[in-house]
Amino acid sequence: QVQLVESGGGLVQPGGSLRLSCAASGRFFSINTMGWYRQAPGKERELVAHITSVGSTNYADSVKGRFTISRDNAKNTVYLQMNSLKPEDTAVYYCNATYRDYSLRQYNYWGQGTQVTVSS
């Protein structure tokens, strides 16, 4: 099983920046896609960005040009650099990972979430 530990959330003013990190640990054969989702109060959880093991990325239209996802495969860590933050980016951000165990069965796992608040 994998554990995902997120960090980097907090309060920031509009136009500011934050960097989220999510480190995966535990017993697994490989980690495939890693990504970030977010859920604002009263709204459904939505994809922010994800990145494959070979570095292919996908972003929600609302964050294109402002957010950058990256990963360090040696550290099993995914990052989300968030620039030009807007109040509508306020949400709980969840790390997600798809991994395979040593039987090569595939699982999907969520982190606990980290709060990002954009407010003046």
Coordinates of C-alpha atoms in Angstrom, one line a residue:
Q1 CA 0.0 0.0 0.0
V2 CA 1.1 3.6 -0.7
Q3 CA 1.0 6.6 1.6
L4 CA 0.7 10.1 0.2
V5 CA 1.9 13.0 2.3
E6 CA 1.0 16.4 1.1
S7 CA 2.5 19.8 2.1
G8 CA 2.7 23.4 1.0
G9 CA -0.9 24.6 1.4
G10 CA -1.7 27.8 3.2
L11 CA -3.1 31.3 2.9
V12 CA -1.9 33.6 0.1
Q13 CA -3.0 36.9 -1.4
P14 CA -4.5 37.1 -4.9
G15 CA -1.6 37.1 -7.4
G16 CA 0.6 35.2 -5.1
S17 CA 2.2 31.8 -5.4
L18 CA 2.3 28.5 -3.6
R19 CA 4.1 25.2 -4.2
L20 CA 2.4 22.0 -3.2
S21 CA 4.3 18.7 -2.7
C22 CA 3.1 15.2 -2.4
A23 CA 5.5 12.4 -1.5
A24 CA 4.6 8.7 -1.9
S25 CA 6.0 6.1 0.3
G26 CA 5.3 2.5 1.1
R27 CA 5.4 -0.8 -0.6
F28 CA 4.7 -0.7 -4.3
F29 CA 6.2 -1.9 -7.6
S30 CA 5.7 1.4 -9.5
I31 CA 3.8 4.6 -9.5
N32 CA 2.2 5.6 -12.7
T33 CA 0.1 8.7 -13.0
M34 CA 0.3 11.3 -10.2
G35 CA -2.0 14.3 -10.0
W36 CA -3.7 17.0 -8.1
Y37 CA -7.4 17.5 -7.7
R38 CA -9.3 20.1 -5.7
Q39 CA -12.6 20.5 -4.1
A40 CA -14.1 23.8 -3.1
P41 CA -17.0 24.1 -0.6
G42 CA -20.3 23.0 -2.2
K43 CA -18.6 21.8 -5.4
E44 CA -17.5 18.5 -6.8
R45 CA -13.9 17.4 -6.8
E46 CA -12.2 18.3 -10.0
L47 CA -8.9 17.6 -11.8
V48 CA -6.3 20.3 -11.6
A49 CA -3.4 18.5 -13.3
H50 CA -1.8 15.2 -13.7
I51 CA 1.5 13.8 -14.9
T52 CA 2.5 10.4 -16.1
S53 CA 5.6 8.5 -15.2
V54 CA 7.2 9.7 -18.4
G55 CA 6.3 13.3 -17.9
S56 CA 3.2 13.8 -20.0
T57 CA 0.9 16.4 -18.5
N58 CA -2.7 17.4 -18.6
Y59 CA -4.2 20.6 -17.0
A60 CA -7.7 21.9 -16.3
D61 CA -8.4 24.8 -18.6
S62 CA -8.9 27.1 -15.5
V63 CA -5.2 26.7 -14.5
K64 CA -3.4 26.5 -17.8
G65 CA -0.6 29.0 -18.0
R66 CA -0.7 29.6 -14.2
F67 CA 0.0 26.1 -12.7
T68 CA 2.8 23.7 -13.4
I69 CA 2.9 20.1 -12.4
S70 CA 6.2 18.2 -12.2
R71 CA 7.5 15.1 -10.5
D72 CA 10.8 13.6 -9.2
N73 CA 10.6 9.9 -9.9
A74 CA 13.6 9.2 -7.8
K75 CA 11.8 10.7 -4.8
N76 CA 8.3 9.5 -5.8
T77 CA 7.2 13.1 -5.4
V78 CA 4.9 15.3 -7.4
Y79 CA 4.8 19.1 -7.2
L80 CA 2.3 21.7 -8.2
Q81 CA 3.7 25.2 -8.7
M82 CA 0.7 27.6 -8.5
N83 CA 1.3 31.2 -9.7
S84 CA -1.1 34.1 -10.2
L85 CA -3.5 32.6 -7.7
K86 CA -7.1 33.7 -7.7
P87 CA -9.8 33.6 -5.0
E88 CA -11.5 30.9 -7.1
D89 CA -8.5 28.7 -6.6
T90 CA -9.5 28.4 -3.0
A91 CA -10.1 24.7 -2.2
V92 CA -8.8 21.6 -0.6
Y93 CA -6.2 20.2 -2.9
Y94 CA -5.8 16.4 -3.0
C95 CA -2.9 14.4 -4.3
N96 CA -3.7 11.3 -6.2
A97 CA -1.6 8.4 -7.4
T98 CA -2.1 5.3 -9.5
Y99 CA 0.3 2.5 -8.6
R100 CA 1.0 -1.1 -9.1
D101 CA 1.8 -3.6 -6.3
Y102 CA 4.2 -6.5 -6.7
S103 CA 1.4 -8.6 -8.2
L104 CA 1.0 -5.8 -10.8
R105 CA -2.5 -5.0 -9.7
Q106 CA -3.3 -1.4 -10.2
Y107 CA -4.7 0.8 -7.4
N108 CA -5.7 4.4 -7.1
Y109 CA -5.0 6.3 -3.9
W110 CA -5.8 9.7 -2.4
G111 CA -3.9 11.9 0.0
Q112 CA -5.6 13.6 3.0
G113 CA -5.7 17.0 1.3
T114 CA -4.2 20.4 2.0
Q115 CA -6.1 23.6 2.2
V116 CA -5.3 26.5 -0.2
T117 CA -6.9 29.8 0.6
V118 CA -6.5 32.8 -1.7
S119 CA -7.8 35.9 0.0
S120 CA -6.7 39.5 0.7

